[in-house]
Amino acid sequence: MGNQPVDADLAGSGHQDATGLPTERRVQNYFGVRCDPSLPYEADYAPPAVPGKQQIPVSRRNFIELCEQLTVEDEKVFESLWRRLGLSVDWNHTYQTIDSRARAVSQRMFLRNLARGEAYQAEAPTLWDVTFQTAVAQAELEDRERPSAYHHLLFASDAGQTLEIATTRPELLPACVAVVAHPDDERYQKLFGTTVRTPVFGVEVPVLAHRLADPEKGTGAAMICTFGDTTDVVWWRELNLPTRSVLGRDGRFLQDAPAVLESEDAKAAYARLAGATPHTARERLVEMLRAGGALLGEPRPFTHTVKFYEKGDKPLEIVTSRQWYLRNGGRDAALRERLLERGEELTWHPEHMHNRYRSWVEGLAGDWLISRQRYFGVPVPVWYRLDSVGNPTDELIVPSEESLPIDPSSDTPPGYEDGQRDVPSGFTGDPDVMDTWATSSLTPQIAGGWGYDDDLFQRVFPMDLRPQAHEIIRTWLFSTVVRADLEHDALPWEHASISGWILDPDRKKMSKSKGNVVTPLDLLDQHGSDAVRYWAVCARPGTDTAFEIAQMKIGRRLAIKILNVSKFVLGLGVGQPQVSASRPIDQALMAHLAQVVEEATAQLEGYDYARALETIERCFWAFCDDCVELVKNRAYGEGGEDDAASARAALSSALSVLLRLLAPFLPFATEEAWSWWQEGSVHRAQWPSVADLQGQGSKGDAQLLSVSAGALTAIRKAKSAAQLSMRAEVAKVTATGPAPLLAALRQVMADVQSAGHVAEVVFEPADSNGVTYVITL
């Protein structure tokens, strides 16, 4: 099994991902404050004891301190929960993705990416969340169904030709830069290469051909606006079109109209839109279109998919802004191919999850946008020189790696004094932070000591395993592969074990918005940690599993049975070290356990933990229901001391093996039972050895167990049918079957007779596939 380094949220090292928008929103609601970067820092600031309806503005530094304060409190709750669950975490080695060590690692990697040209700035169309006021990366998108409507607009040419356009966003008409149709669409062949004028604003735009235009969508002709959706961005880039921005970062129409709106009528029309939300602007523009006769019919409602930020509640807009990007193969075919090869090198559990990685990499539409316009996060570690009038230049000032971590908003760059901040010929700090994945993608480096404990890092990197859920393959897994490839030219780990979601009883994804989330503390109080762990581990790798109380009850029954059977076996007397199992059924038990250990170990090494539990649990219940019952009378001394010693040795050995096999799944019950008769912890005990068990059962035939269990089951069934006690006497058992099976049965029949209270046994050979029993009560 080994002790290999594991890269996980909680494994090997405790890791709490504290950065990002959720923490900021929680701080705002919890303390009743909001961040205002223009305010000065207030030492010893104390938030209101009871938050009011209006949030109080505080400085960025004060806001970050409150974020850190609340994160520490949250972590205490998390740690308590995780300890109660029995997670295998070394609590002496924890970190946050916002602590000084993690910030230093994140900034060091960024500076190295920058030096190699892998990190760069660009003014480009950016997906923007108007609520959180920040850029959003492709990996953070979520598709949601929303009602919409097609509006049919009439464009006209100076030559008198008309062109009907169907659009869901007529409010973006002032941002229209072209009309596009598919190059094979016969309806528009004569219009390609000509121009038409936009209704209401009268701006001349070209009619162009592009493969992404869908002849079956709307009228087949679409207006290209800057920017309505990501397809607009592709058309704008590939057709080399101008930019006419109308939406600001606040999600409202800009006050100033695009310069191309030259006529007084166009300017007056745009003035009605300035400052409006897209919804209001759409209503006003539809009125103008209808009044001018350019709206054909009434809007036609339908439902379509819209892009949202995964944590947002309003559709994303696309605005032009200057952002930081990291190369990830989205625009570099060679890098993309190399990252696809990394996916091939990685061992996936289950294998089909590799398809999600491959699909994501192949479908990348651009580089990784890593800057965020927020406050709580790892700052982008650069400053900018200011020109003689105080405007930022493109000349970057970077810190030394030894000085990290730094915050450009408060720290001074080398060669400058703080009095030169934000003054002509001085400097200014980059105001942005990096997105949470920019730091979480470095968990192997942070936990492994990269840059601060190089000896440790050389010993643990690449790590062995990344366990995670399937929905963040595109974010956490892929981004970690990107960072390791760029810096170390290696995979960050050898294996990826992918789990699924927990679904509600109706097999729907749990979410706070749906109100179907179940908190773990109540479950732990009701059923115990072992029971909850049992339910969780029954989910196969990579598959979603429904929340099931019934499964937890089964797990609780198993935990209780572990304690009860351990108490019973130990009450019979612990086998002596110098005494080994010598009777046929005892040796058969050792041989069977060797098979179970071999099978379960292979399944665990293949990361198929659910199947391993099935294998072990099946053996455990057979041990309780059959093996213990078959030999307990002999263990009491019924057949003499030698027979009793063999039975006790077999039962003790089997209990030791089963407790160790079950320990990873039900750690508390097994630890308790182990403490009754063994030194130390079961979790530090050696994993069962197949060789040792084979040695103890060298003469054993595992088939004897199934044969004896079959006979005992037949006897129990007959007593139950007759509504008799299991202690009732049986006059005779007649066993009919093939000679080899009857020969095996003869070896264990003494134990069967004792357990079943059988007076006489008759063996009748027959040419059959198995043994049948006639029970005479």
Short mmCIF file of C-alpha atoms in Angstrom, two decimals, residues 715-716 718-720 722-731 753-759 775-777:
data_model
loop_
_atom_site.label_atom_id
_atom_site.label_comp_id
_atom_site.label_asym_id
_atom_site.label_seq_id
_atom_site.Cartn_x
_atom_site.Cartn_y
_atom_site.Cartn_z
CA ILE A 715 -30.05 -26.80 8.37
CA ARG A 716 -31.02 -23.27 9.44
CA ALA A 718 -35.22 -26.24 7.63
CA LYS A 719 -35.49 -25.13 11.27
CA SER A 720 -36.91 -21.76 10.25
CA ALA A 722 -40.54 -25.59 10.91
CA GLN A 723 -40.54 -22.55 13.23
CA LEU A 724 -38.01 -24.19 15.51
CA SER A 725 -35.21 -22.65 17.53
CA MET A 726 -31.75 -22.69 15.97
CA ARG A 727 -30.74 -24.78 19.01
CA ALA A 728 -33.27 -27.48 18.16
CA GLU A 729 -31.88 -30.96 17.59
CA VAL A 730 -31.69 -32.41 14.05
CA ALA A 731 -32.19 -36.17 13.84
CA GLN A 753 -22.89 -31.17 13.36
CA SER A 754 -21.86 -29.25 16.46
CA ALA A 755 -23.14 -25.90 15.14
CA GLY A 756 -26.38 -27.39 13.79
CA HIS A 757 -27.01 -29.83 16.65
CA VAL A 758 -27.12 -32.76 14.18
CA ALA A 759 -27.26 -36.32 15.51
CA ILE A 775 -33.02 -32.50 6.83
CA THR A 776 -34.89 -34.82 9.17
CA LEU A 777 -35.97 -32.97 12.29
#
